[in-house]
PDB file of C-alpha atoms in Angstrom:
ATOM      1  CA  UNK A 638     -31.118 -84.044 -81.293  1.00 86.00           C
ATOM      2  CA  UNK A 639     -30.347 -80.639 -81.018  1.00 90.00           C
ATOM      3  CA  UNK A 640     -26.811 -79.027 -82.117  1.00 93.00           C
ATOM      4  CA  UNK A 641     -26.307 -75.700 -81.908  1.00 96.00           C
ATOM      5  CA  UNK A 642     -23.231 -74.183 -84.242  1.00 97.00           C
ATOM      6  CA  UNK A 643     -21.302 -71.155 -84.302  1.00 97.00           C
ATOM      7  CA  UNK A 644     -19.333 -69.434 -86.486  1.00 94.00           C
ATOM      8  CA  UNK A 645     -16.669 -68.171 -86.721  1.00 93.00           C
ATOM      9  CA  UNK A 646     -14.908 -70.086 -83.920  1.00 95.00           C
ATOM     10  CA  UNK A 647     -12.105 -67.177 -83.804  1.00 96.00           C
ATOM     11  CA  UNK A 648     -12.299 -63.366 -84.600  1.00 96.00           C
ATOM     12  CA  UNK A 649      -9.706 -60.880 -84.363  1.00 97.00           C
ATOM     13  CA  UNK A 650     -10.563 -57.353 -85.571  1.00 97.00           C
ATOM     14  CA  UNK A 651      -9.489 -53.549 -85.036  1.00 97.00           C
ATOM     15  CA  UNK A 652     -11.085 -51.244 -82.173  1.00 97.00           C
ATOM     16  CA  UNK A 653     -14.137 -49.690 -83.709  1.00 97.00           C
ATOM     17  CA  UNK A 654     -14.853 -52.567 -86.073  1.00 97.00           C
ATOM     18  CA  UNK A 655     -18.479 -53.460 -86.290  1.00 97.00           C
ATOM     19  CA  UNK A 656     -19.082 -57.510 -86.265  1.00 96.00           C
ATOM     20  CA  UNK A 657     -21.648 -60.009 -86.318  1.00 97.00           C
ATOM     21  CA  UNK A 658     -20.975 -63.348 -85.041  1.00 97.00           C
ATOM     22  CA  UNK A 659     -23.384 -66.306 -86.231  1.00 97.00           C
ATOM     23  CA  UNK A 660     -25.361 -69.264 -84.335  1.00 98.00           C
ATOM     24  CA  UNK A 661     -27.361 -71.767 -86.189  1.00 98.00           C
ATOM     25  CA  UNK A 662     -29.584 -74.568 -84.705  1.00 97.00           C
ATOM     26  CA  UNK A 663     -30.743 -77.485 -85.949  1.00 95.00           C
ATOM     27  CA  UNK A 664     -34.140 -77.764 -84.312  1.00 91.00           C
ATOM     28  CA  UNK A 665     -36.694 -74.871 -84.551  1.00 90.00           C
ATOM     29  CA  UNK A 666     -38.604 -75.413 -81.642  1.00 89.00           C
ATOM     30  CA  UNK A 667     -36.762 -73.822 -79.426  1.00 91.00           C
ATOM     31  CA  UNK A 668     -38.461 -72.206 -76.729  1.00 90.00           C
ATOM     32  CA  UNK A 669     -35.964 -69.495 -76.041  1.00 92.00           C
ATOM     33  CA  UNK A 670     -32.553 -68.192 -77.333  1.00 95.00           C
ATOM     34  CA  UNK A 671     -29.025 -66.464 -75.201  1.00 95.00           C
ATOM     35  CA  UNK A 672     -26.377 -65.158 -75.997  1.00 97.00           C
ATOM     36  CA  UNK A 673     -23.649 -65.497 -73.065  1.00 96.00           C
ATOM     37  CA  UNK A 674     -20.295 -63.465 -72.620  1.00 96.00           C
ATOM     38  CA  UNK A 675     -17.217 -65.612 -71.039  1.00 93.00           C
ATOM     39  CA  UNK A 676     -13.748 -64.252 -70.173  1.00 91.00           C
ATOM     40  CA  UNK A 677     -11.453 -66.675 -69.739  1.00 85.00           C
ATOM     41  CA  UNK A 678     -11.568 -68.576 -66.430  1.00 79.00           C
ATOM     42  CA  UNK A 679     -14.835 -66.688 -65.516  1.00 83.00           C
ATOM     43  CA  UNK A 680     -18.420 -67.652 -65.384  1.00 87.00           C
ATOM     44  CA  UNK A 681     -21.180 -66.928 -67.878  1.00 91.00           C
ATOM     45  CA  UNK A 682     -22.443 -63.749 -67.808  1.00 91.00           C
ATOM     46  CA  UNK A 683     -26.060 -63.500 -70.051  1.00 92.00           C
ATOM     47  CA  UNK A 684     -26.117 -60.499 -72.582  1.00 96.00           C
ATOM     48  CA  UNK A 685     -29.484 -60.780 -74.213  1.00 96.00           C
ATOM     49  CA  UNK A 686     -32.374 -63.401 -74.329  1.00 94.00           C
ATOM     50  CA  UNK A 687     -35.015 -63.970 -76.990  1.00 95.00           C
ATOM     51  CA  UNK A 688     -37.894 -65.320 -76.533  1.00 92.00           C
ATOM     52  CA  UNK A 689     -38.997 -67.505 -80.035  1.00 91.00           C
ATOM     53  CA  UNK A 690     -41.621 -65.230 -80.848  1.00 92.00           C
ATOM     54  CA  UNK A 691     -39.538 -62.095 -80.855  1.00 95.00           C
ATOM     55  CA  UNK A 692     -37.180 -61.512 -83.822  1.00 96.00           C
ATOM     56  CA  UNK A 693     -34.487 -59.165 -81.913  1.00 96.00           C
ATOM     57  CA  UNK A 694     -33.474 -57.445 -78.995  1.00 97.00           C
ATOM     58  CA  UNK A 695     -31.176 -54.791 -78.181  1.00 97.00           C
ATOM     59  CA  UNK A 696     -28.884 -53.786 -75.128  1.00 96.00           C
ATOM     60  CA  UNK A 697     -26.453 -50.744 -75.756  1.00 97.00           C
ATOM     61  CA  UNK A 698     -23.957 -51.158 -78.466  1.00 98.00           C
ATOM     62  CA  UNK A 699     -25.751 -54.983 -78.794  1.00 98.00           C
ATOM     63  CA  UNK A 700     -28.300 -56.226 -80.886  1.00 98.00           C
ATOM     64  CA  UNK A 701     -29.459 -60.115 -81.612  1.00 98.00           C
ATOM     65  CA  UNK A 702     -31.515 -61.483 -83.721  1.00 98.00           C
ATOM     66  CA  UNK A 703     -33.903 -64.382 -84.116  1.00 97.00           C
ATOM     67  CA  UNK A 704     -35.257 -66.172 -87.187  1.00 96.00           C
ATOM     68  CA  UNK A 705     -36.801 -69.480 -85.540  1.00 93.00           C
ATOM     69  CA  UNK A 706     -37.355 -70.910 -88.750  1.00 93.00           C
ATOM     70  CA  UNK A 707     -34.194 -71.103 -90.484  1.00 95.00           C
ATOM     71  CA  UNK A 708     -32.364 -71.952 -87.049  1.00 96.00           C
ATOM     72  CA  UNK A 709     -30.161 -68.909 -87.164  1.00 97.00           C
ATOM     73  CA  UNK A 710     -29.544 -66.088 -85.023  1.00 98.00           C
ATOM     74  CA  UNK A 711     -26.769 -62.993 -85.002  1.00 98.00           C
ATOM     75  CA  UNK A 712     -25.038 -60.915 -82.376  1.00 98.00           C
ATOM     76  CA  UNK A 713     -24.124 -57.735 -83.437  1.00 98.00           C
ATOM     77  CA  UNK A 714     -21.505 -55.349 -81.957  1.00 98.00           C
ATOM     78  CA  UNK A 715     -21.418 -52.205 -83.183  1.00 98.00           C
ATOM     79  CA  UNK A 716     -17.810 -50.421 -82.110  1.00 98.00           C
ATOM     80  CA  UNK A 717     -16.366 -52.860 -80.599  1.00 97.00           C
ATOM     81  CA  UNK A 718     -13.770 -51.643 -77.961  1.00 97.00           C
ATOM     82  CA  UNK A 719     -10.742 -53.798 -76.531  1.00 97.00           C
ATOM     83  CA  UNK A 720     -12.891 -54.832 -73.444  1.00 97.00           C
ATOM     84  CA  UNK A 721     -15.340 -56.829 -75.464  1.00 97.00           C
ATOM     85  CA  UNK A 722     -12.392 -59.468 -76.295  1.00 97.00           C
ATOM     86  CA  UNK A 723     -14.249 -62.578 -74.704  1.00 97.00           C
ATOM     87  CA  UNK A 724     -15.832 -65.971 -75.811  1.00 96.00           C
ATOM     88  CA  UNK A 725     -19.417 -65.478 -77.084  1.00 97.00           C
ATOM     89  CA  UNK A 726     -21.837 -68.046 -76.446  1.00 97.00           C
ATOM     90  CA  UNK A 727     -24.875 -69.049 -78.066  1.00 97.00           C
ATOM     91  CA  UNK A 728     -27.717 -71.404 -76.102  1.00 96.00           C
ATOM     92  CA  UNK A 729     -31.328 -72.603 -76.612  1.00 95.00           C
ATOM     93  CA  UNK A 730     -33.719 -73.752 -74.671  1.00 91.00           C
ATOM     94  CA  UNK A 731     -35.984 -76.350 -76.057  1.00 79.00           C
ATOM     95  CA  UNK A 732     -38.602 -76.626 -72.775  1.00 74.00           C
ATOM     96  CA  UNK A 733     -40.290 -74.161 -70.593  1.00 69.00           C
ATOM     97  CA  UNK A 734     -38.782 -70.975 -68.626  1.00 62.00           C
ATOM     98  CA  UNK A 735     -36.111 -72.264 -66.582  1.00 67.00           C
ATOM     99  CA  UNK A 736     -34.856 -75.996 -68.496  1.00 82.00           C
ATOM    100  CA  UNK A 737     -31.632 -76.184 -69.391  1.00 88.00           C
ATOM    101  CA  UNK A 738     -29.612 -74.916 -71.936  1.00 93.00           C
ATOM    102  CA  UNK A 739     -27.880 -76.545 -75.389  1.00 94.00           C
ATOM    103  CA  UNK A 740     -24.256 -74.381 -76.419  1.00 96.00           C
ATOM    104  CA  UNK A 741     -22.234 -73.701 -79.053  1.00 96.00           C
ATOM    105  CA  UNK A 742     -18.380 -73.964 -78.632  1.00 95.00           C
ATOM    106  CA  UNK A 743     -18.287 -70.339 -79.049  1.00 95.00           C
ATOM    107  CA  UNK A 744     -16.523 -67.677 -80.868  1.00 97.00           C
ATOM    108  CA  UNK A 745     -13.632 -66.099 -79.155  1.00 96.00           C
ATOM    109  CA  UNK A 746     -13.671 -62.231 -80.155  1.00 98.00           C
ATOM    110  CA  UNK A 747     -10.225 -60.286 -79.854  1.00 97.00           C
ATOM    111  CA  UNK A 748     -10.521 -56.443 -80.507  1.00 97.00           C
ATOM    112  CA  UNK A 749      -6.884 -54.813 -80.820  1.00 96.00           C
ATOM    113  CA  UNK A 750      -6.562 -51.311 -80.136  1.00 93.00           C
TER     114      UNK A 750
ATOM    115  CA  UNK B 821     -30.882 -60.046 -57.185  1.00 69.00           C
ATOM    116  CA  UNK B 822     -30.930 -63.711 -58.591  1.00 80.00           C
ATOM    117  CA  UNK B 823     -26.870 -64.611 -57.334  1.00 89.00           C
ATOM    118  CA  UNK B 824     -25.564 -68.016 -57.481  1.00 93.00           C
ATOM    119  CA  UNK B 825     -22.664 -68.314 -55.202  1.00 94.00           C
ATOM    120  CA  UNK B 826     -20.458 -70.965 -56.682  1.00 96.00           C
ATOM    121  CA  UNK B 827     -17.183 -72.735 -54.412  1.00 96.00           C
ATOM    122  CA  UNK B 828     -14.225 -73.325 -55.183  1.00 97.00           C
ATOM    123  CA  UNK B 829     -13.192 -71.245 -58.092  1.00 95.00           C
ATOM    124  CA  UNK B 830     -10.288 -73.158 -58.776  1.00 96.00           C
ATOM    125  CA  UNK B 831      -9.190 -76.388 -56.879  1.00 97.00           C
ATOM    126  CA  UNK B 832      -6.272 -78.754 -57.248  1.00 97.00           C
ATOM    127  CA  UNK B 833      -6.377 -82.305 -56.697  1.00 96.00           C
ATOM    128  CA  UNK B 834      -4.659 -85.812 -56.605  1.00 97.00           C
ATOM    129  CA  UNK B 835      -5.597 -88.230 -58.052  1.00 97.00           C
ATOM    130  CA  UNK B 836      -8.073 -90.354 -56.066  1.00 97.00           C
ATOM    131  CA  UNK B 837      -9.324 -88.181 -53.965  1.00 97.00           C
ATOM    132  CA  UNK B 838     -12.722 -86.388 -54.203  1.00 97.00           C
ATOM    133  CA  UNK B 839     -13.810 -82.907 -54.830  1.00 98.00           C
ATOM    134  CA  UNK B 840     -17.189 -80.669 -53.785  1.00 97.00           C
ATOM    135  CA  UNK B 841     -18.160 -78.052 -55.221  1.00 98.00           C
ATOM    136  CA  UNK B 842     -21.020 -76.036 -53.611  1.00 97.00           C
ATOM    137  CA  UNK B 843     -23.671 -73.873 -55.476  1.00 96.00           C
ATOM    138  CA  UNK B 844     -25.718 -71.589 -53.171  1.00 95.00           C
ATOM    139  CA  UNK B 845     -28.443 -69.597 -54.250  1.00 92.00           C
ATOM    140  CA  UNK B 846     -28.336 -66.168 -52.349  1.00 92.00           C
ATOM    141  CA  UNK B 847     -31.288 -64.406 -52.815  1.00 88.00           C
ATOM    142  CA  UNK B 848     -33.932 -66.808 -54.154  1.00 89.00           C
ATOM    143  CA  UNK B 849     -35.563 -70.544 -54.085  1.00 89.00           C
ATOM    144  CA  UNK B 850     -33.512 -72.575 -56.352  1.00 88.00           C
ATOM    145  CA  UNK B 851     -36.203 -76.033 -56.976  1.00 87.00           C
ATOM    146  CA  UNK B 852     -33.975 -77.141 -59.982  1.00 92.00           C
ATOM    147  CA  UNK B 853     -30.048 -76.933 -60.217  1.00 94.00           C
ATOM    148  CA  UNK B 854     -28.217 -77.793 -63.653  1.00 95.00           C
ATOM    149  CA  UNK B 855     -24.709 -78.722 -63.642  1.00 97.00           C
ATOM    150  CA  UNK B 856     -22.428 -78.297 -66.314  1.00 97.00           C
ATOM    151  CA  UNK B 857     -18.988 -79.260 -67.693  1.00 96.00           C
ATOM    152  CA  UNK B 858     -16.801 -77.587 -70.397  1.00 93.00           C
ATOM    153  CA  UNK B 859     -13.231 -79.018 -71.248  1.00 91.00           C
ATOM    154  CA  UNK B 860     -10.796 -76.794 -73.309  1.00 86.00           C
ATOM    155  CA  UNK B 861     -12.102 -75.664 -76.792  1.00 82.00           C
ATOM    156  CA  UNK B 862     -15.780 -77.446 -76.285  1.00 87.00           C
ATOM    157  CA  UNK B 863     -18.775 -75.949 -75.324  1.00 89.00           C
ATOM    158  CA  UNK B 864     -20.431 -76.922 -72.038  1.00 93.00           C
ATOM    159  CA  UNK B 865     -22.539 -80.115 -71.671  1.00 95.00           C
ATOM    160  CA  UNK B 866     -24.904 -80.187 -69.021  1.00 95.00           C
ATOM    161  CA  UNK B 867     -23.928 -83.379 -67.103  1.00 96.00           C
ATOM    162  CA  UNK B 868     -27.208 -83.592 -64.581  1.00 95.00           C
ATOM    163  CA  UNK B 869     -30.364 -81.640 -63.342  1.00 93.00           C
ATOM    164  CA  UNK B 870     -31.470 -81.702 -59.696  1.00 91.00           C
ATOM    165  CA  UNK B 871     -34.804 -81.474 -57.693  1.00 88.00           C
ATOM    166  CA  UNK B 872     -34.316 -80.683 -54.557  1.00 85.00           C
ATOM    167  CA  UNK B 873     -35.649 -83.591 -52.531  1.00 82.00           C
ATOM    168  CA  UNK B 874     -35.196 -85.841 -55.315  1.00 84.00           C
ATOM    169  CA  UNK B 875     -32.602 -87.704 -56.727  1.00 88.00           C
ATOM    170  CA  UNK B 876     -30.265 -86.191 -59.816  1.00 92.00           C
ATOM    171  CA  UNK B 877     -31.185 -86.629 -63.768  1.00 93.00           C
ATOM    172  CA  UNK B 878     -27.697 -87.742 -65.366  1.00 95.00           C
ATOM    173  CA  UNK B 879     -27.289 -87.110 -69.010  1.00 94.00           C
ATOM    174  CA  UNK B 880     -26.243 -90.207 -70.859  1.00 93.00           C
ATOM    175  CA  UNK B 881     -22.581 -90.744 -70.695  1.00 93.00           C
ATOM    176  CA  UNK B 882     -22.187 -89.098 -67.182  1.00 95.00           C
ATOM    177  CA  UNK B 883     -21.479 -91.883 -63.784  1.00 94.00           C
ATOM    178  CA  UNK B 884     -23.629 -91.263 -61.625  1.00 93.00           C
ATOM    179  CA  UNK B 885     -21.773 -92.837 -58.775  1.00 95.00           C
ATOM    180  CA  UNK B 886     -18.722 -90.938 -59.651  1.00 96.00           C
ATOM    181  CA  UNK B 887     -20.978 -87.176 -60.045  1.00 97.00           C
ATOM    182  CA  UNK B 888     -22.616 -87.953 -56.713  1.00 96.00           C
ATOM    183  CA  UNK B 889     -25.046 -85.125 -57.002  1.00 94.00           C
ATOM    184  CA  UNK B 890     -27.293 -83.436 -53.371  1.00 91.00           C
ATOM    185  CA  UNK B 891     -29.429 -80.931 -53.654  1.00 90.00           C
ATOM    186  CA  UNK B 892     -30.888 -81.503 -50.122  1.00 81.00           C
ATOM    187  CA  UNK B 893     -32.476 -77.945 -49.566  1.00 89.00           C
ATOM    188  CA  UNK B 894     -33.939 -74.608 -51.850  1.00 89.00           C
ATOM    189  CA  UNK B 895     -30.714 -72.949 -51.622  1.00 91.00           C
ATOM    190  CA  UNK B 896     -28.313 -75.590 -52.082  1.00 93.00           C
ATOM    191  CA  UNK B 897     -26.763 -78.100 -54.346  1.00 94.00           C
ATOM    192  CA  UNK B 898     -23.190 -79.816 -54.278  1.00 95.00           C
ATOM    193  CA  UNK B 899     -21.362 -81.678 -56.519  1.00 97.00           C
ATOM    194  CA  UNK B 900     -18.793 -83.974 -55.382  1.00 97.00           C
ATOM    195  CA  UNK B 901     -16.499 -85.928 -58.103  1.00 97.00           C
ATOM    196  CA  UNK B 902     -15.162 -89.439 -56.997  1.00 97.00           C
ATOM    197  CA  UNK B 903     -11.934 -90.464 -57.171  1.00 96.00           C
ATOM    198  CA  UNK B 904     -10.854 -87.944 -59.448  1.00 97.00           C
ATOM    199  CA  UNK B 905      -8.894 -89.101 -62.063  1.00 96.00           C
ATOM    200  CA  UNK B 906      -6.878 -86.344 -64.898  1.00 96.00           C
ATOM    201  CA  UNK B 907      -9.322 -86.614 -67.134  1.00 95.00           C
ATOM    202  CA  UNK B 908     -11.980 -85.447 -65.135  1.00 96.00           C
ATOM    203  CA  UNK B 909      -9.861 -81.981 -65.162  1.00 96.00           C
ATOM    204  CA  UNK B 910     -12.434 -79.675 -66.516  1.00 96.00           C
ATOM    205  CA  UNK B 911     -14.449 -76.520 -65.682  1.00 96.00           C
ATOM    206  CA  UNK B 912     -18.095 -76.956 -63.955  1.00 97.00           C
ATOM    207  CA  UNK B 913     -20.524 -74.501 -63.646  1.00 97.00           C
ATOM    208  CA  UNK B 914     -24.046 -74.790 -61.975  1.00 96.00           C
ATOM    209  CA  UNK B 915     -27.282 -72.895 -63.356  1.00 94.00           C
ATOM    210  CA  UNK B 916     -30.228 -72.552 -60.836  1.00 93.00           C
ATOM    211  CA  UNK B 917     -33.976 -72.643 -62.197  1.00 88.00           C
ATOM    212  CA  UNK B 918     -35.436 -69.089 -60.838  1.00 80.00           C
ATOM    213  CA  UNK B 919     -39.247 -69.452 -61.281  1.00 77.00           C
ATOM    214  CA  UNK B 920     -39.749 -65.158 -61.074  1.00 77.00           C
ATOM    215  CA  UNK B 921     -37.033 -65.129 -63.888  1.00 76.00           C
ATOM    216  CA  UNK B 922     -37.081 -66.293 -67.630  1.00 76.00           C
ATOM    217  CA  UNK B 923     -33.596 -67.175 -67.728  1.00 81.00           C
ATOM    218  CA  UNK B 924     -31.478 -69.338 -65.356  1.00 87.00           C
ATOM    219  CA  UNK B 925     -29.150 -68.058 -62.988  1.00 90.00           C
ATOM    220  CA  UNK B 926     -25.230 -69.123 -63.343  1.00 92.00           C
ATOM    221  CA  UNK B 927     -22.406 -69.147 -60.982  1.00 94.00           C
ATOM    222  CA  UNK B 928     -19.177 -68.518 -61.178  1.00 93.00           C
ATOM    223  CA  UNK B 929     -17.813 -71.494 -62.208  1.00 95.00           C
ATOM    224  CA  UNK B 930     -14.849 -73.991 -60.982  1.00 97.00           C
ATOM    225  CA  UNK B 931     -11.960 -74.877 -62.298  1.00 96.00           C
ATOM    226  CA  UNK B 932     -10.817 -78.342 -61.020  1.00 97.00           C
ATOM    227  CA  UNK B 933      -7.359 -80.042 -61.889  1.00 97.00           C
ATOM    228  CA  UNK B 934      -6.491 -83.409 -61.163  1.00 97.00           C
ATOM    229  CA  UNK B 935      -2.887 -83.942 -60.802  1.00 97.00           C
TER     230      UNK B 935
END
């Protein structure tokens, strides 16, 4: 059975700060990995999505990576600001394009300025 | 493009009553919805998956006849709890299977309390 981990569950650090936050899975054969932003009370909103045979991918000041056979990826933020203060999420997909997804708990980021 | 349209962001219940929740998909052909739960602290657990047509996939552990589960047409799905009871209180969130997309589309989410 799948179980997907992530630590740490809590992170409080100073505007400008760079951080990675961690997300392990038990099963390699994952089809496809995302890493999800959620404010409090909101809905999911998707930040970046690797597919297993890429190893990162990169949208402004983020950047995740993939290594499918040790079960791990990271999620970089580089300068983080006040308005990334969220929960991050970390999900696999173990089918196809479009099957549903296994979570993490989380890590809830607070940036102070 | 690709919008989910969830309904009601937040609802309030009594006990024994029952609850819909709507997920419309607004710009594209949603064949298979996922529904999800998350209580405080936990991550979210996907609860069913829907056809539409056919009848709901419940994960094991979920009622069936309390998560009474439609997804009668390409754009939408409903979920309706049962006889809510307090611990039902949780957040649900849908996720719609987009076939021109690699990634599933989310909505909003709802908040449900059961008083």
């Amino acid at each position: 059975k799948q179980e997907v981990t992530q630590i740490p569950a809590a992170l409080s650090v100073p505007e400008g700060e760079n951080l990675v936050l961690n997300c392990s899975f038990t099963d390699s054969a994952i089809y496809n990995l995302q890493w999800f932003r959620q404010d409090p009370g909101k809905g999911l909103t998707s930040l970046l999505l690797i597919q297993s045979s890429q190893r990162e991918q990169t949208s402004g000041r983020l950047n995740a990576s993939l290594d499918k056979s040790s079960g791990r990826s990271t999620l970089y933020i580089a300068a983080s600001q006040p308005g990334d203060s969220a929960t991050y999420l970390c999900a696999v997909s173990l089918g196809q394009a479009g099957t549903a997804l296994i979570f993490g708990k989380g890590t809830t980021l607070s940036v102070s300025s | 493009g690709a919008v989910v349209s969830q309904h009601p962001s937040r609802v309030i219940c009594k006990s024994g009553t029952s609850v819909k929740i709507e997920c419309r998909s607004l710009d594209f052909q949603a064949t298979t919805m996922f529904w999800y739960r998350q209580f405080p602290k936990q991550s979210l657990m996907l609860m069913a998956t829907s056809n539409e047509g056919s009848k709901a996939t419940y994960e094991q552990g979920v009622e069936k006849d309390k998560f009474l589960i439609n997804h009668a047409s390409l754009t939408l799905s409903t979920l309706t709890v049962t006889s809510a009871h307090p611990e039902d209180s949780s957040f649900y969130i849908c996720s719609a299977k987009n076939r021109d997309r690699p990634s599933n589309t989310f909505g909003s989410g709802t908040r449900l309390t059961v008083v």
